[in-house]
Short mmCIF file of C-alpha atoms and ligand atoms in Angstrom, two decimals:
data_model
loop_
_atom_site.label_atom_id
_atom_site.label_comp_id
_atom_site.label_asym_id
_atom_site.label_seq_id
_atom_site.Cartn_x
_atom_site.Cartn_y
_atom_site.Cartn_z
CA MET A 1 1.41 -20.99 -12.03
CA SER A 2 4.17 -18.54 -12.09
CA LYS A 3 6.40 -19.11 -9.18
CA ASN A 4 5.21 -16.33 -6.21
CA LYS A 5 2.82 -14.72 -6.06
CA LEU A 6 0.81 -12.69 -4.03
CA VAL A 7 -2.97 -12.21 -4.07
CA LEU A 8 -4.30 -9.44 -2.57
CA GLY A 9 -7.86 -7.87 -2.30
CA LEU A 10 -8.70 -4.99 -4.28
CA GLN A 11 -12.18 -3.65 -2.66
CA TRP A 12 -13.34 -3.18 0.58
CA GLY A 13 -11.68 -7.25 1.83
CA ASP A 14 -13.94 -9.99 2.03
CA GLU A 15 -13.91 -10.26 -1.63
CA GLY A 16 -13.03 -14.05 -1.19
CA LYS A 17 -9.09 -14.29 -0.82
CA GLY A 18 -9.44 -17.25 1.63
CA LYS A 19 -11.33 -19.20 -1.19
CA ILE A 20 -8.66 -18.30 -3.29
CA VAL A 21 -5.38 -18.27 -1.23
CA ASP A 22 -6.57 -22.41 -0.31
CA LEU A 23 -6.47 -23.10 -4.26
CA LEU A 24 -4.03 -21.98 -5.21
CA ALA A 25 -1.90 -23.29 -2.62
CA ALA A 26 -2.40 -26.31 -3.52
CA GLU A 27 0.18 -26.05 -6.29
CA ALA A 28 2.35 -23.81 -3.24
CA ASP A 29 5.11 -25.25 -0.99
CA ILE A 30 4.45 -21.94 1.00
CA ILE A 31 1.87 -19.33 1.86
CA ALA A 32 2.74 -16.66 4.27
CA ARG A 33 0.80 -14.04 5.18
CA PHE A 34 1.96 -10.34 5.88
CA GLN A 35 -0.52 -7.92 7.65
CA GLY A 36 -3.27 -7.45 9.93
CA GLY A 37 -4.25 -9.51 12.41
CA ALA A 38 -7.47 -11.09 13.74
CA ASN A 39 -9.53 -8.40 12.60
CA ALA A 40 -9.33 -10.47 8.76
CA GLY A 41 -11.82 -13.74 7.83
CA HIS A 42 -11.01 -16.02 5.37
CA THR A 43 -13.66 -18.35 4.73
CA ILE A 44 -12.75 -21.80 3.02
CA ILE A 45 -14.76 -24.79 2.01
CA VAL A 46 -14.00 -28.09 0.99
CA ASP A 47 -17.07 -29.74 0.70
CA ASP A 48 -19.02 -29.47 3.36
CA LYS A 49 -16.49 -28.45 6.04
CA LYS A 50 -16.00 -24.82 5.97
CA TYR A 51 -12.85 -23.22 8.06
CA ILE A 52 -12.80 -19.52 9.03
CA LEU A 53 -9.74 -17.99 9.32
CA HIS A 54 -8.13 -15.32 11.27
CA LEU A 55 -4.34 -15.22 11.42
CA ILE A 56 -3.21 -18.54 10.23
CA PRO A 57 -2.09 -18.44 6.48
CA SER A 58 -5.09 -19.96 4.42
CA GLY A 59 -3.05 -22.52 2.99
CA ILE A 60 -2.88 -25.06 6.20
CA ILE A 61 -5.73 -26.55 5.10
CA HIS A 62 -3.63 -28.31 2.91
CA PRO A 63 -2.06 -30.65 5.08
CA ASP A 64 1.32 -30.72 2.94
CA LYS A 65 2.18 -27.36 3.19
CA GLU A 66 4.19 -24.89 4.75
CA CYS A 67 3.19 -21.04 6.36
CA TYR A 68 4.26 -18.33 8.05
CA ILE A 69 2.89 -15.16 9.72
CA GLY A 70 5.80 -12.45 9.49
CA ASN A 71 6.79 -9.75 11.37
CA GLY A 72 3.64 -7.38 9.44
CA VAL A 73 0.71 -8.73 11.37
CA VAL A 74 -0.53 -7.76 14.81
CA LEU A 75 -1.40 -11.31 16.45
CA ASP A 76 -3.27 -11.80 19.41
CA PRO A 77 -1.68 -15.13 21.44
CA PHE A 78 -4.72 -15.57 22.52
CA ALA A 79 -7.65 -16.11 19.60
CA PHE A 80 -3.83 -17.82 18.25
CA ILE A 81 -4.52 -20.62 20.29
CA GLU A 82 -8.11 -20.42 19.55
CA GLU A 83 -7.36 -20.88 16.14
CA LEU A 84 -4.84 -23.77 16.42
CA LYS A 85 -7.68 -25.32 18.69
CA PHE A 86 -9.94 -24.89 16.09
CA LEU A 87 -7.39 -26.42 13.65
CA GLU A 88 -7.02 -29.46 16.07
CA SER A 89 -10.81 -29.83 16.23
CA HIS A 90 -10.85 -30.35 12.90
CA ASN A 91 -7.85 -32.95 12.96
CA ILE A 92 -5.38 -30.38 10.96
CA SER A 93 -1.91 -30.54 12.28
CA TYR A 94 -0.15 -27.82 12.13
CA LYS A 95 3.21 -29.00 13.64
CA GLY A 96 6.39 -28.59 11.47
CA ARG A 97 5.48 -26.70 9.64
CA LEU A 98 3.31 -22.90 10.58
CA TRP A 99 6.16 -20.68 11.75
CA LEU A 100 5.65 -17.11 13.58
CA SER A 101 8.58 -14.63 13.01
CA PRO A 102 10.03 -12.83 16.66
CA ALA A 103 8.55 -9.83 15.52
CA ALA A 104 5.55 -9.73 14.48
CA HIS A 105 3.76 -7.37 17.71
CA LEU A 106 1.20 -8.12 19.94
CA VAL A 107 -2.24 -7.60 20.05
CA LEU A 108 -3.00 -7.85 23.81
CA PRO A 109 -6.96 -7.73 25.71
CA PHE A 110 -5.87 -3.82 26.54
CA HIS A 111 -5.29 -2.61 22.90
CA LYS A 112 -9.61 -4.50 22.64
CA LEU A 113 -10.19 -2.61 25.88
CA ILE A 114 -8.65 0.91 23.47
CA ASP A 115 -10.50 -0.08 20.41
CA SER A 116 -13.83 -0.07 21.74
CA VAL A 117 -13.91 2.85 24.45
CA GLU A 118 -12.33 5.04 21.01
CA GLU A 119 -14.28 3.82 18.38
CA THR A 120 -17.61 4.69 21.39
CA THR A 121 -15.93 8.34 21.63
CA ARG A 122 -15.67 8.70 18.10
CA GLY A 123 -19.24 8.54 18.03
CA THR A 124 -21.27 9.47 15.22
CA SER A 125 -17.05 9.19 13.26
CA SER A 126 -17.01 5.49 14.87
CA ILE A 127 -15.18 3.69 11.84
CA GLY A 128 -16.73 0.57 12.48
CA THR A 129 -13.92 -1.94 13.44
CA THR A 130 -13.46 -4.81 14.42
CA LYS A 131 -12.87 -3.89 17.96
CA ARG A 132 -9.72 -7.04 17.51
CA GLY A 133 -7.24 -4.60 18.94
CA ILE A 134 -6.03 -4.04 15.48
CA GLY A 135 -5.58 -0.18 15.81
CA PRO A 136 -4.39 0.62 19.18
CA ALA A 137 -2.03 -2.55 18.42
CA TYR A 138 -0.31 -0.61 15.43
CA VAL A 139 -0.31 2.65 16.68
CA ASP A 140 2.21 1.32 19.94
CA LYS A 141 4.28 -0.39 17.36
CA VAL A 142 4.65 2.82 15.27
CA ALA A 143 5.25 4.31 19.15
CA ARG A 144 8.10 2.21 19.09
CA GLN A 145 6.38 0.81 22.66
CA GLY A 146 4.64 -2.56 20.91
CA ILE A 147 5.87 -5.89 22.65
CA ARG A 148 6.44 -8.55 20.14
CA VAL A 149 6.07 -12.06 19.82
CA ALA A 150 10.33 -12.03 20.94
CA ASP A 151 9.54 -10.25 24.37
CA LEU A 152 6.99 -13.53 25.21
CA PHE A 153 9.75 -15.00 26.16
CA ASN A 154 12.13 -12.53 28.00
CA PRO A 155 9.95 -12.28 31.41
CA ASP A 156 12.13 -9.18 32.86
CA ARG A 157 11.10 -7.47 29.63
CA LEU A 158 8.14 -8.27 28.99
CA LYS A 159 6.88 -6.80 33.01
CA LYS A 160 9.05 -3.68 32.12
CA ARG A 161 7.17 -3.17 28.65
CA LEU A 162 4.18 -3.73 30.31
CA GLU A 163 5.05 -1.45 33.47
CA LEU A 164 5.70 0.90 31.32
CA HIS A 165 1.68 0.00 29.58
CA LYS A 166 0.71 1.25 32.81
CA LYS A 167 1.84 4.55 32.62
CA ILE A 168 1.10 5.30 29.05
CA LYS A 169 -2.66 3.60 28.92
CA GLY A 170 -3.20 4.51 32.03
CA ARG A 171 -6.50 7.26 30.63
CA TYR A 172 -8.31 3.70 28.97
CA LEU A 173 -7.21 1.65 31.91
CA GLU A 174 -7.39 3.05 35.76
CA GLY A 175 -10.78 3.06 38.00
CA SER A 176 -11.81 0.78 34.87
CA ASP A 177 -13.66 -3.04 36.18
CA ASP A 178 -12.95 -4.08 33.32
CA GLU A 179 -10.41 -7.18 33.59
CA ARG A 180 -8.81 -6.44 30.11
CA ALA A 181 -7.91 -3.83 32.00
CA ASP A 182 -5.48 -5.83 34.22
CA ILE A 183 -1.81 -5.45 32.70
CA ASP A 184 -1.10 -7.97 36.00
CA ARG A 185 -3.48 -10.01 34.97
CA THR A 186 -2.28 -10.17 31.18
CA TYR A 187 1.39 -10.48 32.33
CA LYS A 188 0.59 -13.91 34.28
CA GLU A 189 -1.65 -15.15 30.97
CA LEU A 190 1.73 -14.55 28.74
CA LEU A 191 4.04 -15.97 30.71
CA GLU A 192 1.38 -19.32 30.97
CA ILE A 193 0.91 -19.12 26.85
CA ALA A 194 4.67 -18.04 26.68
CA PRO A 195 5.78 -21.99 26.54
CA VAL A 196 2.79 -22.84 23.54
CA LEU A 197 4.23 -20.29 20.73
CA GLU A 198 7.68 -20.74 21.63
CA PRO A 199 8.39 -23.52 19.09
CA PHE A 200 6.45 -21.12 16.26
CA VAL A 201 9.74 -18.85 16.10
CA VAL A 202 11.33 -18.94 13.78
CA ASP A 203 13.17 -16.22 11.45
CA VAL A 204 10.28 -16.32 8.84
CA SER A 205 12.81 -13.54 6.38
CA LEU A 206 15.33 -15.88 6.60
CA LYS A 207 13.34 -19.00 6.64
CA LEU A 208 11.83 -17.34 3.18
CA TYR A 209 14.14 -16.58 1.82
CA GLN A 210 16.01 -19.78 2.14
CA ASP A 211 13.11 -21.71 0.51
CA TYR A 212 13.36 -18.84 -2.79
CA GLN A 213 16.50 -20.05 -3.16
CA LYS A 214 16.48 -23.70 -3.39
CA GLY A 215 13.70 -22.88 -6.02
CA ARG A 216 10.31 -23.64 -3.32
CA LYS A 217 7.15 -21.65 -4.40
CA ILE A 218 5.78 -19.10 -2.15
CA LEU A 219 2.07 -17.54 -2.01
CA PHE A 220 2.14 -14.52 -0.46
CA GLU A 221 -1.47 -14.35 1.15
CA GLY A 222 -3.40 -10.49 1.95
CA ALA A 223 -5.84 -9.31 4.04
CA GLN A 224 -8.33 -7.06 4.23
CA GLY A 225 -7.95 -4.82 0.17
CA GLY A 226 -7.01 -2.11 -0.91
CA LEU A 227 -8.76 0.34 -0.39
CA LEU A 228 -8.46 0.07 2.79
CA ASP A 229 -4.59 0.43 3.37
CA VAL A 230 -3.88 2.54 5.50
CA ASP A 231 -1.73 5.23 3.31
CA LEU A 232 -3.53 4.29 0.28
CA GLY A 233 -7.68 3.93 1.48
CA THR A 234 -10.10 5.47 2.38
CA TYR A 235 -8.38 6.94 5.27
CA PRO A 236 -9.86 7.64 7.75
CA PHE A 237 -11.85 5.14 7.38
CA ALA A 238 -9.10 2.37 6.75
CA THR A 239 -7.42 -0.57 8.67
CA SER A 240 -4.29 0.03 9.96
CA SER A 241 -2.15 -1.44 7.95
CA ASN A 242 -0.54 -1.32 4.42
CA THR A 243 -2.51 -4.24 3.04
CA THR A 244 -1.71 -3.14 -0.99
CA THR A 245 1.62 -4.55 -2.66
CA GLY A 246 4.76 -2.68 -0.02
CA GLY A 247 3.04 -4.40 2.81
CA ALA A 248 4.43 -7.71 1.78
CA LEU A 249 7.72 -7.07 1.35
CA THR A 250 7.49 -4.64 4.57
CA GLY A 251 5.49 -7.43 6.81
CA LEU A 252 7.20 -10.45 5.85
CA GLY A 253 10.85 -9.24 5.13
CA ILE A 254 11.43 -10.43 2.02
CA ASN A 255 12.79 -8.59 -1.00
CA LEU A 256 10.81 -6.66 -4.26
CA LYS A 257 12.52 -10.25 -6.81
CA MET A 258 10.97 -12.34 -5.10
CA ILE A 259 7.18 -11.44 -6.01
CA ASP A 260 6.88 -12.90 -9.54
CA GLU A 261 2.74 -11.91 -10.32
CA VAL A 262 0.09 -10.01 -8.82
CA LEU A 263 -3.23 -11.43 -8.68
CA GLY A 264 -6.25 -9.67 -7.62
CA VAL A 265 -9.25 -10.83 -5.76
CA VAL A 266 -12.35 -9.16 -6.80
CA LYS A 267 -15.66 -9.72 -6.07
CA ALA A 268 -18.10 -9.25 -9.13
CA TYR A 269 -20.26 -6.20 -7.53
CA CYS A 270 -18.65 -4.58 -3.88
CA SER A 271 -19.38 -4.61 -0.50
CA ARG A 272 -17.83 -2.92 2.51
CA VAL A 273 -18.13 -3.34 6.24
CA GLY A 274 -18.04 -0.62 8.68
CA ALA A 275 -18.09 2.80 8.25
CA GLY A 276 -16.48 5.41 4.28
CA PRO A 277 -17.83 6.30 1.44
CA PHE A 278 -19.12 3.63 -1.01
CA PRO A 279 -19.67 5.85 -4.08
CA THR A 280 -21.91 2.65 -6.10
CA GLU A 281 -23.72 1.72 -2.38
CA LEU A 282 -27.13 0.35 -2.91
CA VAL A 283 -28.95 1.41 0.42
CA ASN A 284 -32.32 -0.80 -1.60
CA GLU A 285 -34.25 -3.71 -2.97
CA THR A 286 -30.87 -4.69 -4.65
CA GLY A 287 -28.33 -3.99 -1.91
CA GLU A 288 -30.76 -6.72 -0.67
CA LYS A 289 -31.34 -9.04 -2.62
CA PHE A 290 -26.87 -8.73 -3.17
CA ARG A 291 -27.11 -9.40 0.86
CA HIS A 292 -28.60 -12.31 0.53
CA HIS A 293 -27.94 -14.01 -2.07
CA GLY A 294 -24.09 -13.39 -1.50
CA ASP A 295 -24.80 -14.26 2.64
CA GLU A 296 -22.75 -10.56 2.73
CA TYR A 297 -22.12 -10.94 6.49
CA GLY A 298 -18.57 -10.82 7.98
CA ALA A 299 -16.97 -14.06 8.60
CA SER A 300 -15.26 -12.05 11.85
CA THR A 301 -17.56 -9.95 13.13
CA GLY A 302 -20.90 -11.23 12.39
CA ARG A 303 -22.10 -7.50 10.55
CA PRO A 304 -24.13 -7.37 7.55
CA ARG A 305 -21.75 -5.84 4.93
CA ARG A 306 -23.20 -3.02 2.26
CA CYS A 307 -23.16 -3.45 -0.75
CA GLY A 308 -23.04 -2.13 -4.46
CA TRP A 309 -22.70 -2.26 -8.11
CA LEU A 310 -19.13 -3.36 -8.79
CA ASP A 311 -16.86 -0.02 -9.21
CA LEU A 312 -14.56 -0.13 -12.40
CA VAL A 313 -12.67 3.34 -10.65
CA ALA A 314 -11.17 2.44 -7.61
CA LEU A 315 -10.30 -0.78 -8.93
CA ARG A 316 -8.25 1.22 -11.97
CA TYR A 317 -6.78 2.80 -8.81
CA THR A 318 -6.01 -0.76 -6.32
CA CYS A 319 -4.60 -2.03 -10.13
CA ARG A 320 -2.47 -0.16 -10.45
CA ILE A 321 -1.46 1.29 -6.92
CA ASN A 322 0.48 -3.09 -6.86
CA GLY A 323 1.12 -3.78 -10.29
CA VAL A 324 -2.04 -6.06 -10.32
CA ASP A 325 -1.19 -8.83 -13.36
CA SER A 326 -4.07 -10.78 -13.06
CA ILE A 327 -6.96 -10.70 -11.38
CA ALA A 328 -10.29 -13.74 -9.78
CA VAL A 329 -13.34 -12.61 -10.19
CA THR A 330 -15.39 -14.17 -7.32
CA LYS A 331 -19.05 -14.54 -6.61
CA ILE A 332 -20.51 -14.04 -10.22
CA ASP A 333 -23.39 -16.32 -9.39
CA VAL A 334 -24.46 -13.81 -7.17
CA LEU A 335 -25.25 -11.71 -10.35
CA ASP A 336 -26.96 -14.52 -11.69
CA ASN A 337 -30.41 -13.19 -11.30
CA PHE A 338 -30.56 -9.59 -12.59
CA ASP A 339 -32.11 -8.58 -16.36
CA SER A 340 -29.56 -6.06 -16.41
CA ILE A 341 -26.16 -5.11 -14.48
CA ASN A 342 -24.24 -1.66 -13.80
CA VAL A 343 -20.52 -1.27 -13.54
CA CYS A 344 -18.97 2.04 -12.92
CA THR A 345 -17.03 3.22 -14.75
CA GLY A 346 -16.78 7.49 -13.80
CA TYR A 347 -17.93 9.44 -11.52
CA GLU A 348 -19.33 13.31 -11.17
CA LEU A 349 -17.84 15.32 -9.00
CA ASP A 350 -18.87 19.74 -8.54
CA GLY A 351 -19.87 19.08 -12.09
CA LYS A 352 -16.63 17.23 -13.34
CA SER A 353 -16.23 14.02 -15.23
CA LEU A 354 -13.31 11.58 -13.01
CA SER A 355 -12.28 8.17 -14.84
CA GLU A 356 -9.71 8.46 -11.72
CA VAL A 357 -10.30 7.91 -8.29
CA PRO A 358 -10.48 11.61 -6.81
CA LEU A 359 -7.19 13.55 -6.06
CA ASP A 360 -8.51 13.31 -1.62
CA LEU A 361 -9.81 10.07 -1.74
CA ALA A 362 -12.45 11.63 1.13
CA ASP A 363 -13.90 12.58 -2.32
CA LEU A 364 -15.48 9.37 -2.50
CA ALA A 365 -18.30 9.92 -0.50
CA HIS A 366 -19.17 13.14 -2.65
CA VAL A 367 -18.82 11.35 -5.92
CA THR A 368 -22.06 10.05 -8.25
CA PRO A 369 -20.97 7.60 -9.91
CA VAL A 370 -21.66 6.63 -13.63
CA TYR A 371 -22.67 3.63 -14.87
CA GLN A 372 -22.43 1.19 -18.24
CA THR A 373 -25.68 -0.59 -18.06
CA LEU A 374 -24.64 -4.46 -19.02
CA PRO A 375 -27.23 -7.09 -20.33
CA GLY A 376 -27.46 -10.06 -17.01
CA TRP A 377 -27.65 -13.56 -18.08
CA SER A 378 -30.39 -15.08 -15.53
CA GLU A 379 -29.49 -18.51 -16.11
CA GLU A 380 -27.23 -20.04 -13.14
CA THR A 381 -23.40 -20.30 -13.26
CA THR A 382 -23.26 -21.78 -10.00
CA GLY A 383 -21.06 -24.60 -9.32
CA LEU A 384 -20.11 -23.95 -13.27
CA THR A 385 -16.21 -24.94 -13.57
CA LYS A 386 -15.21 -24.55 -17.42
CA PHE A 387 -15.20 -20.96 -19.21
CA ASP A 388 -17.01 -22.64 -22.37
CA THR A 389 -19.82 -23.27 -20.01
CA LEU A 390 -20.57 -19.81 -18.94
CA PRO A 391 -23.73 -17.71 -20.50
CA ALA A 392 -22.05 -15.48 -23.83
CA LYS A 393 -23.74 -12.29 -21.49
CA ALA A 394 -21.47 -13.97 -18.07
CA LYS A 395 -18.24 -14.00 -20.19
CA ASP A 396 -18.82 -10.73 -21.83
CA TYR A 397 -19.59 -9.10 -18.16
CA LEU A 398 -16.40 -10.06 -16.94
CA LYS A 399 -14.38 -9.47 -21.20
CA PHE A 400 -15.20 -5.71 -20.08
CA VAL A 401 -13.60 -5.82 -16.88
CA ALA A 402 -10.37 -7.27 -17.70
CA ASP A 403 -10.44 -5.11 -20.71
CA ASP A 404 -10.86 -1.87 -19.02
CA LEU A 405 -8.94 -2.88 -15.92
CA LYS A 406 -5.98 -4.76 -18.97
CA VAL A 407 -5.55 -7.72 -16.52
CA ARG A 408 -5.98 -11.30 -17.37
CA ILE A 409 -8.97 -13.35 -15.38
CA ALA A 410 -6.87 -15.97 -14.36
CA LEU A 411 -9.77 -17.74 -11.56
CA VAL A 412 -13.69 -17.24 -12.23
CA SER A 413 -15.57 -18.34 -8.74
CA THR A 414 -19.23 -19.86 -8.88
CA GLY A 415 -19.36 -20.80 -6.16
CA ALA A 416 -18.13 -20.59 -2.31
CA LYS A 417 -17.17 -24.16 -2.03
CA ARG A 418 -13.48 -24.91 -3.08
CA ASN A 419 -13.65 -27.12 -5.93
CA GLU A 420 -16.84 -24.73 -7.35
CA THR A 421 -13.97 -22.33 -10.15
CA ILE A 422 -13.42 -22.25 -13.06
CA PHE A 423 -9.40 -21.57 -13.51
CA VAL A 424 -9.67 -19.54 -17.06
P1 GDP B 1 -11.74 -13.09 2.35
O1 GDP B 1 -12.27 -12.02 3.30
O2 GDP B 1 -11.67 -12.34 1.00
O3 GDP B 1 -11.64 -14.40 2.69
O4 GDP B 1 -12.78 -13.38 2.32
P2 GDP B 1 -14.78 -13.82 3.63
O5 GDP B 1 -14.33 -14.96 3.21
O6 GDP B 1 -14.75 -12.75 4.88
O7 GDP B 1 -16.01 -13.84 2.42
C1 GDP B 1 -15.94 -13.82 1.29
C2 GDP B 1 -17.44 -14.67 1.58
O8 GDP B 1 -18.06 -15.48 0.13
C3 GDP B 1 -17.01 -16.19 2.86
O9 GDP B 1 -18.47 -16.89 2.72
C4 GDP B 1 -17.26 -17.43 0.70
O10 GDP B 1 -17.33 -18.68 1.01
C5 GDP B 1 -18.01 -16.80 -0.12
N1 GDP B 1 -17.66 -16.90 -1.44
C6 GDP B 1 -16.13 -17.50 -1.33
N2 GDP B 1 -16.52 -17.01 -3.38
C7 GDP B 1 -17.41 -17.39 -3.13
C8 GDP B 1 -18.02 -17.74 -4.43
O11 GDP B 1 -17.89 -17.52 -5.94
N3 GDP B 1 -20.01 -17.52 -4.90
C9 GDP B 1 -20.40 -17.70 -3.80
N4 GDP B 1 -21.93 -17.12 -4.06
N5 GDP B 1 -20.05 -17.09 -2.18
C10 GDP B 1 -18.24 -16.97 -2.86
P1 IMO B 2 -10.67 -9.84 5.19
O1 IMO B 2 -9.33 -9.78 5.68
C1 IMO B 2 -14.13 -6.76 5.44
C2 IMO B 2 -12.49 -3.10 7.95
C3 IMO B 2 -13.33 -3.14 9.41
C4 IMO B 2 -13.86 -1.33 9.35
C5 IMO B 2 -12.51 -1.26 9.05
C6 IMO B 2 -10.76 -0.60 10.60
O2 IMO B 2 -11.72 -10.55 6.59
O3 IMO B 2 -10.96 -9.14 4.14
P2 IMO B 2 -10.21 -2.69 11.92
O4 IMO B 2 -10.59 -3.69 13.37
O5 IMO B 2 -9.20 -3.20 10.62
O6 IMO B 2 -9.42 -1.83 12.68
O7 IMO B 2 -11.23 -1.88 11.16
O8 IMO B 2 -11.76 -2.51 8.41
N1 IMO B 2 -11.84 -4.38 8.50
C7 IMO B 2 -12.36 -5.27 6.93
N2 IMO B 2 -13.12 -5.39 6.10
N3 IMO B 2 -12.83 -6.97 5.58
C8 IMO B 2 -12.03 -7.24 6.65
O9 IMO B 2 -10.74 -8.07 5.80
C9 IMO B 2 -11.63 -6.34 6.82
N4 IMO B 2 -10.60 -6.29 8.14
C10 IMO B 2 -11.03 -4.44 8.73
O10 IMO B 2 -14.38 -3.45 9.38
O11 IMO B 2 -14.60 -0.85 7.98
MG1 MG B 3 -13.45 -11.15 5.56
#
């Protein structure tokens, strides 16, 4: 492994980042998460144990790694405590190796309520959010009225800030009998849990810089995927954070020299949860086949994921904006039972051929994908660990993707378990 690696999803999330980060964490000293919140669901399967992490970096399963949660993350403190309990229930000790930025913004119960109310209000234009309060918490951050981890340890300041929210959020909260609307109750609950969070709080930016100077290996862990980036994704059908390379810098307070390599995680086909354009979506038996064989149900919300063929045009874009050096291709085994496999190599829009995403990404809703059909391999790849043992046509598929994207394939995942992996 080159020194400090940034691992990012290159599609619409759920590419298998959790598995890849867990694997690469074996060679790192530190794993640092920089954006998103409990909207993420990162699955790691070791032997027969399954772990789904939402906020805590996917390196935590390794007993000797340090894990950081940066200022760019929006932290639901109650969900964080639940996740600590989940780790305890699996005998995973996190004491003295899990750290939290005081500048991370809090996702509070009223944010989740507002997320739900706003989704209902949007009606047929709803985004299909995870209802984890992510958008409303980032809105407060950008509006400079957010409540941060550091505020937990200053009860007067916390109270003052929450009082302000009673006024600002009045239209959502007044008259509601939903307990999440009760800010006084939230205040009391926050004071109760503040001592639980306090030992985790450190200057993440400074600690990471010191680690870097000591030559310790850092793995930067992204959540969601490039096409969900709030600036560069399929807005407004996006999440509320920067899921791309820039987000790692601002979300941890690191400088760009601290990242040596960018590794993108690519599912061998495409999936998306929630609403928004998806050019290669298959609303037919083939889509069902992906969902069934790929077990495509949300790790956080259990929602069925929409599925479709691999989209190289979208991937050219996310490779470019992230500066991707290499990719990990996951779920190749899900393509085992196809006579032929389509790959989207271009779009047509208003009678014109496109090899790059359209000027207005919203036009992805109107493009027609142009496919190249490759032969399937109709052989089982599940659990393979050596590149040479892959069927020749599976190797051809991978080569086709890598050549088009002009990236190196660093890993191929042949199953959900940690050891079902080919290091190329
Ligand atoms: P993440 O959000 O990017 O970490 O991905 P998720 O955990 O939400 O979704 C990926 C799903 O695919 C999980 O259920 C994983 O256990 C599973 N998975 C990961 N890699 C593979 C693979 O190579 N093959 C198969 N069949 N499943 C995989
Ligand atoms: P991981 O890290 C897939 C999607 C939601 C919705 C949109 C906005 O597991 O890959 P939000 O709750 O963030 O306001 O929802 O983004 N979304 C994800 N889709 N994987 C995720 O995370 C996602 N996090 C958010 O489904 O369409
Ligand atoms: Mg996920």
